[in-house]
């Protein structure tokens, strides 16, 4: 199925230990020696942080096991969103397809093969936005025994190891220019939340300045164009940086994956005709439901009254 080996973009900042593990796992992949690797290293936020970012850059320059290595060292701190958006724009300007790994994603040895196979298979399925190597752990994501595939389709973009194509990436409006219209339309918000009840809230937080992230804007573009993501039933990646990253401080280890459970790529049963399995989607979105019913009810009420953005601004000003 493999058409050509996609180049890899790795994004790093100040976690040398995580990056070391991420690069070692990537280098152990079967296609590593055929893959061209670019590592984007963001700059320090202050002088105190410079020693950490310098160490990260030394780790990046020492990476081995790939067809080629390019290290992009930022002079200034672009931030999580700025660094990744700028790097993605550079990569997709140069390549038709790209695989993206952040510095806290640990890959199984089959990850690159799975992602490259998926990119080849679904390149001309224009409703497929991306191929993800991540899926929720079996403990929180049950799969019915008669499900006949090793991948599934969801209306959500998962960023813990993924690949996509230039033509899909070109559709993204990073400014979310139609947000005012979206924020006033309950039907659109409900439709966006089909991929998880947290999606509209995250977009609101992004647009109100409470978040500075890239993936929710990419997910909104996916939604606007009626696209979906393809995920493996059992994950090829796990996040080793939960609690130490910019946007994962409140996460728990319930998202830890046993990546040895992933299917060998040559045995993967792919979906030929793209569809969303109702039970798979129901089980998938359940993991994103707010565990606090009172908070969920308040959030929903604020959204219905178009007051959620205002409430989030007040929360930010008060620091609560």
Short mmCIF file of C-alpha atoms in Angstrom, two decimals:
data_model
loop_
_atom_site.label_atom_id
_atom_site.label_comp_id
_atom_site.label_asym_id
_atom_site.label_seq_id
_atom_site.Cartn_x
_atom_site.Cartn_y
_atom_site.Cartn_z
CA UNK A 1 0.00 0.00 0.00
CA UNK A 2 2.94 2.33 0.68
CA UNK A 3 3.19 5.05 -1.98
CA UNK A 4 6.15 7.03 -0.65
CA UNK A 5 7.59 7.66 2.77
CA UNK A 6 6.29 10.89 4.28
CA UNK A 7 8.74 13.29 5.95
CA UNK A 8 8.46 13.72 9.71
CA UNK A 9 8.12 16.95 11.67
CA UNK A 10 8.99 16.78 15.38
CA UNK A 11 8.21 19.76 17.61
CA UNK A 12 10.27 20.38 20.74
CA UNK A 13 10.67 23.06 23.36
CA UNK A 14 12.32 22.54 26.76
CA UNK A 15 11.90 18.87 27.68
CA UNK A 16 15.15 17.15 26.70
CA UNK A 17 14.31 13.91 28.48
CA UNK A 18 11.03 13.52 26.65
CA UNK A 19 12.59 14.40 23.31
CA UNK A 20 15.33 11.82 23.84
CA UNK A 21 12.73 9.09 24.36
CA UNK A 22 10.59 10.29 21.46
CA UNK A 23 13.50 10.29 19.00
CA UNK A 24 14.75 6.89 20.18
CA UNK A 25 11.32 5.37 19.66
CA UNK A 26 11.00 6.99 16.23
CA UNK A 27 14.45 5.75 15.21
CA UNK A 28 13.38 2.20 16.12
CA UNK A 29 10.64 2.33 13.48
CA UNK A 30 11.04 0.17 10.40
CA UNK A 31 10.76 3.17 8.07
CA UNK A 32 12.98 5.52 10.06
CA UNK A 33 15.99 5.13 7.79
CA UNK A 34 13.79 6.07 4.81
CA UNK A 35 12.24 9.09 6.54
CA UNK A 36 13.52 12.66 6.34
CA UNK A 37 13.27 14.26 9.78
CA UNK A 38 12.90 17.95 10.65
CA UNK A 39 12.99 18.95 14.32
CA UNK A 40 11.58 22.38 15.18
CA UNK A 41 12.99 23.74 18.45
CA UNK A 42 11.16 26.69 19.96
CA UNK A 43 13.12 29.47 21.66
CA UNK A 44 13.26 30.12 25.42
CA UNK A 45 10.68 32.32 27.10
CA UNK A 46 13.36 33.87 29.33
CA UNK A 47 17.06 33.64 30.15
CA UNK A 48 16.45 31.15 32.96
CA UNK A 49 14.92 28.73 30.46
CA UNK A 50 17.76 29.00 27.97
CA UNK A 51 19.79 26.16 29.46
CA UNK A 52 16.84 23.80 28.98
CA UNK A 53 16.26 24.82 25.37
CA UNK A 54 19.99 24.58 24.65
CA UNK A 55 19.98 21.01 25.96
CA UNK A 56 16.98 20.19 23.77
CA UNK A 57 18.82 21.53 20.72
CA UNK A 58 21.84 19.37 21.51
CA UNK A 59 19.57 16.32 21.69
CA UNK A 60 17.97 17.29 18.37
CA UNK A 61 21.30 17.73 16.59
CA UNK A 62 22.44 14.30 17.80
CA UNK A 63 19.44 12.43 16.37
CA UNK A 64 20.45 9.41 14.28
CA UNK A 65 18.78 6.67 12.31
CA UNK A 66 16.92 8.77 9.74
CA UNK A 67 17.41 9.36 6.01
CA UNK A 68 18.31 12.98 6.77
CA UNK A 69 18.14 15.41 9.67
CA UNK A 70 17.30 19.11 9.71
CA UNK A 71 17.09 21.09 12.96
CA UNK A 72 15.26 24.42 12.94
CA UNK A 73 16.28 26.49 15.97
CA UNK A 74 14.01 29.42 16.77
CA UNK A 75 15.72 32.54 18.07
CA UNK A 76 12.57 33.69 19.85
CA UNK A 77 9.79 31.89 21.66
CA UNK A 78 6.84 31.44 19.33
CA UNK A 79 4.77 29.54 21.86
CA UNK A 80 3.17 26.15 21.42
CA UNK A 81 0.66 27.29 18.81
CA UNK A 82 2.99 29.65 16.95
CA UNK A 83 5.84 27.18 16.72
CA UNK A 84 3.69 24.34 15.43
CA UNK A 85 1.65 26.41 12.99
CA UNK A 86 4.78 27.99 11.51
CA UNK A 87 6.50 24.61 11.26
CA UNK A 88 3.48 22.96 9.66
CA UNK A 89 3.23 25.75 7.11
CA UNK A 90 6.87 25.23 6.21
CA UNK A 91 6.54 21.45 5.95
CA UNK A 92 3.36 21.44 3.87
CA UNK A 93 4.82 24.09 1.55
CA UNK A 94 7.60 21.62 0.81
CA UNK A 95 5.76 18.28 0.87
CA UNK A 96 2.44 16.76 -0.22
CA UNK A 97 2.08 14.72 2.98
CA UNK A 98 3.63 15.07 6.42
CA UNK A 99 3.78 13.03 9.63
CA UNK A 100 3.77 15.08 12.84
CA UNK A 101 5.08 14.04 16.26
CA UNK A 102 5.39 16.28 19.31
CA UNK A 103 8.22 15.86 21.80
CA UNK A 104 6.17 13.87 24.31
CA UNK A 105 4.79 11.17 22.01
CA UNK A 106 6.23 7.68 22.33
CA UNK A 107 5.75 5.59 19.19
CA UNK A 108 5.63 1.86 18.67
CA UNK A 109 8.02 0.48 16.01
CA UNK A 110 5.08 0.18 13.59
CA UNK A 111 3.85 3.77 13.86
CA UNK A 112 5.49 5.15 10.72
CA UNK A 113 4.35 2.18 8.64
CA UNK A 114 0.77 2.53 9.86
CA UNK A 115 0.67 6.28 9.19
CA UNK A 116 2.30 6.00 5.77
CA UNK A 117 -0.08 3.19 4.79
CA UNK A 118 -3.05 5.30 5.89
CA UNK A 119 -1.81 8.36 4.01
CA UNK A 120 -1.47 6.27 0.85
CA UNK A 121 -4.85 4.58 1.21
CA UNK A 122 -6.94 7.66 1.96
CA UNK A 123 -5.13 10.33 -0.06
CA UNK A 124 -7.98 10.52 -2.57
CA UNK A 125 -10.72 10.12 0.04
CA UNK A 126 -11.16 13.86 0.43
CA UNK A 127 -13.47 13.53 3.45
CA UNK A 128 -10.57 12.03 5.42
CA UNK A 129 -8.81 14.90 7.16
CA UNK A 130 -6.00 13.00 8.84
CA UNK A 131 -4.66 9.63 9.94
CA UNK A 132 -4.02 9.40 13.68
CA UNK A 133 -1.71 6.90 15.35
CA UNK A 134 -3.39 7.44 18.72
CA UNK A 135 -6.56 5.99 20.19
CA UNK A 136 -7.92 5.91 23.75
CA UNK A 137 -6.78 2.97 25.90
CA UNK A 138 -8.87 -0.18 26.02
CA UNK A 139 -9.77 0.50 29.66
CA UNK A 140 -11.81 3.58 28.70
CA UNK A 141 -12.60 2.80 25.06
CA UNK A 142 -14.38 -0.55 24.68
CA UNK A 143 -14.72 -1.99 21.18
CA UNK A 144 -17.52 -4.44 20.44
CA UNK A 145 -16.28 -7.92 19.63
CA UNK A 146 -17.85 -8.11 16.18
CA UNK A 147 -16.37 -4.82 14.92
CA UNK A 148 -14.78 -5.95 11.62
CA UNK A 149 -11.99 -3.37 11.21
CA UNK A 150 -8.75 -2.30 12.89
CA UNK A 151 -9.45 1.39 12.31
CA UNK A 152 -12.49 3.57 12.92
CA UNK A 153 -13.74 6.96 11.81
CA UNK A 154 -14.61 9.88 14.09
CA UNK A 155 -15.49 13.55 13.59
CA UNK A 156 -12.48 14.68 15.60
CA UNK A 157 -8.81 15.45 14.98
CA UNK A 158 -6.39 13.64 17.30
CA UNK A 159 -2.92 15.17 17.49
CA UNK A 160 -0.87 12.60 19.44
CA UNK A 161 0.95 11.33 16.36
CA UNK A 162 -0.74 12.00 13.04
CA UNK A 163 -0.34 12.53 9.31
CA UNK A 164 -2.19 14.58 6.72
CA UNK A 165 -1.98 16.06 3.24
CA UNK A 166 -1.19 19.49 1.85
CA UNK A 167 -4.63 20.03 0.30
CA UNK A 168 -6.39 19.44 3.63
CA UNK A 169 -3.95 21.65 5.52
CA UNK A 170 -4.49 24.46 3.01
CA UNK A 171 -8.15 24.68 4.09
CA UNK A 172 -7.35 25.85 7.62
CA UNK A 173 -8.31 29.39 8.61
CA UNK A 174 -6.11 29.96 11.65
CA UNK A 175 -7.99 33.20 12.42
CA UNK A 176 -11.35 31.36 12.53
CA UNK A 177 -12.86 34.29 10.68
CA UNK A 178 -16.43 33.01 11.00
CA UNK A 179 -16.28 32.53 14.77
CA UNK A 180 -18.82 35.31 15.47
CA UNK A 181 -21.38 33.45 13.38
CA UNK A 182 -20.49 30.10 14.93
CA UNK A 183 -20.74 31.47 18.48
CA UNK A 184 -24.33 32.55 17.81
CA UNK A 185 -25.49 29.30 16.20
CA UNK A 186 -26.49 26.50 18.56
CA UNK A 187 -27.00 24.05 15.70
CA UNK A 188 -23.40 24.48 14.55
CA UNK A 189 -22.10 24.11 18.09
CA UNK A 190 -24.05 20.89 18.59
CA UNK A 191 -22.75 19.58 15.28
CA UNK A 192 -19.15 20.43 16.20
CA UNK A 193 -19.61 18.71 19.56
CA UNK A 194 -20.51 15.48 17.81
CA UNK A 195 -16.80 14.70 18.14
CA UNK A 196 -16.83 15.44 21.89
CA UNK A 197 -18.67 17.85 24.18
CA UNK A 198 -15.44 19.69 24.88
CA UNK A 199 -14.83 20.92 21.34
CA UNK A 200 -16.97 24.07 21.32
CA UNK A 201 -15.72 25.01 24.78
CA UNK A 202 -12.10 24.70 23.67
CA UNK A 203 -12.75 26.80 20.59
CA UNK A 204 -14.43 29.44 22.75
CA UNK A 205 -11.45 29.45 25.11
CA UNK A 206 -9.09 29.82 22.15
CA UNK A 207 -11.01 32.72 20.66
CA UNK A 208 -11.36 34.45 24.04
CA UNK A 209 -7.62 34.24 24.65
CA UNK A 210 -7.84 31.70 27.46
CA UNK A 211 -6.03 29.11 25.34
CA UNK A 212 -3.26 29.50 22.78
CA UNK A 213 -3.33 26.25 20.87
CA UNK A 214 -3.36 25.10 17.29
CA UNK A 215 -5.20 21.79 17.27
CA UNK A 216 -8.69 23.08 18.12
CA UNK A 217 -8.46 25.49 15.16
CA UNK A 218 -7.38 22.63 12.93
CA UNK A 219 -10.27 20.56 14.26
CA UNK A 220 -12.72 23.37 13.53
CA UNK A 221 -11.50 23.51 9.93
CA UNK A 222 -12.02 19.75 9.69
CA UNK A 223 -15.58 20.26 10.92
CA UNK A 224 -16.29 23.14 8.52
CA UNK A 225 -15.41 21.01 5.52
CA UNK A 226 -17.31 17.96 6.71
CA UNK A 227 -14.22 15.82 7.19
CA UNK A 228 -13.33 13.03 9.60
CA UNK A 229 -10.27 11.43 11.14
CA UNK A 230 -9.19 7.80 10.87
CA UNK A 231 -7.88 6.25 14.11
CA UNK A 232 -6.50 2.81 14.95
CA UNK A 233 -8.63 0.63 17.21
CA UNK A 234 -5.59 0.13 19.44
CA UNK A 235 -3.06 2.92 19.74
CA UNK A 236 0.41 3.00 18.20
CA UNK A 237 1.39 5.94 20.44
CA UNK A 238 1.17 7.09 24.03
CA UNK A 239 1.79 10.46 25.62
CA UNK A 240 4.74 10.48 28.04
CA UNK A 241 4.52 14.18 28.87
CA UNK A 242 1.12 14.39 30.53
CA UNK A 243 1.34 16.91 33.33
CA UNK A 244 4.48 18.62 31.98
CA UNK A 245 3.16 20.08 28.72
CA UNK A 246 1.61 23.45 27.98
CA UNK A 247 -1.97 22.22 27.70
CA UNK A 248 -2.03 18.89 29.56
CA UNK A 249 -1.44 19.91 33.17
CA UNK A 250 -4.80 18.63 34.44
CA UNK A 251 -4.79 15.32 32.59
CA UNK A 252 -4.42 12.02 34.42
CA UNK A 253 -2.76 8.77 33.47
CA UNK A 254 -6.05 7.27 32.31
CA UNK A 255 -4.85 8.11 28.78
CA UNK A 256 -1.71 5.96 29.09
CA UNK A 257 -1.59 3.33 26.34
CA UNK A 258 -0.03 -0.10 26.00
CA UNK A 259 1.34 0.38 22.50
CA UNK A 260 2.23 -3.31 22.19
CA UNK A 261 -1.48 -4.00 21.62
CA UNK A 262 -1.51 -2.24 18.24
CA UNK A 263 -2.06 -4.39 15.17
CA UNK A 264 0.85 -5.21 12.89
CA UNK A 265 0.42 -2.87 9.89
CA UNK A 266 0.42 -5.73 7.38
CA UNK A 267 -2.61 -7.18 9.18
CA UNK A 268 -4.64 -3.98 9.52
CA UNK A 269 -8.19 -4.26 8.20
CA UNK A 270 -8.80 -0.81 6.70
CA UNK A 271 -12.20 0.71 5.99
CA UNK A 272 -12.74 1.01 2.25
CA UNK A 273 -15.91 3.11 2.35
CA UNK A 274 -15.70 5.87 4.92
CA UNK A 275 -18.45 5.76 7.54
CA UNK A 276 -18.86 6.56 11.23
CA UNK A 277 -19.85 3.52 13.29
CA UNK A 278 -22.48 4.71 15.78
CA UNK A 279 -21.34 2.52 18.68
CA UNK A 280 -17.66 3.29 18.16
CA UNK A 281 -18.44 7.02 18.12
CA UNK A 282 -20.60 6.75 21.23
CA UNK A 283 -17.83 4.97 23.13
CA UNK A 284 -15.22 7.39 21.81
CA UNK A 285 -16.95 10.67 22.72
CA UNK A 286 -17.87 9.34 26.15
CA UNK A 287 -14.28 9.80 27.33
CA UNK A 288 -14.54 13.56 26.70
CA UNK A 289 -17.68 14.06 28.77
CA UNK A 290 -17.29 16.34 31.77
CA UNK A 291 -17.18 14.26 34.93
CA UNK A 292 -18.81 17.10 36.90
CA UNK A 293 -22.56 17.19 36.02
CA UNK A 294 -23.12 20.60 37.63
CA UNK A 295 -20.26 22.19 35.70
CA UNK A 296 -21.44 20.56 32.48
CA UNK A 297 -24.98 21.86 33.01
CA UNK A 298 -23.70 25.38 33.69
CA UNK A 299 -21.51 25.32 30.60
CA UNK A 300 -24.39 24.14 28.42
CA UNK A 301 -26.69 26.83 29.83
CA UNK A 302 -24.11 29.54 29.16
CA UNK A 303 -23.67 28.30 25.59
CA UNK A 304 -27.41 28.36 24.95
CA UNK A 305 -27.58 31.95 26.19
CA UNK A 306 -24.51 32.94 24.16
CA UNK A 307 -22.79 33.91 27.41
CA UNK A 308 -19.97 31.38 27.54
CA UNK A 309 -17.32 33.65 25.91
CA UNK A 310 -18.20 36.44 28.37
CA UNK A 311 -18.06 34.06 31.33
CA UNK A 312 -14.65 32.83 30.24
CA UNK A 313 -13.35 36.40 29.93
CA UNK A 314 -14.57 37.17 33.46
CA UNK A 315 -12.96 33.98 34.73
CA UNK A 316 -9.66 34.97 33.14
CA UNK A 317 -9.75 38.49 34.58
CA UNK A 318 -10.54 37.22 38.07
CA UNK A 319 -7.92 34.51 37.82
CA UNK A 320 -10.30 31.75 38.88
#
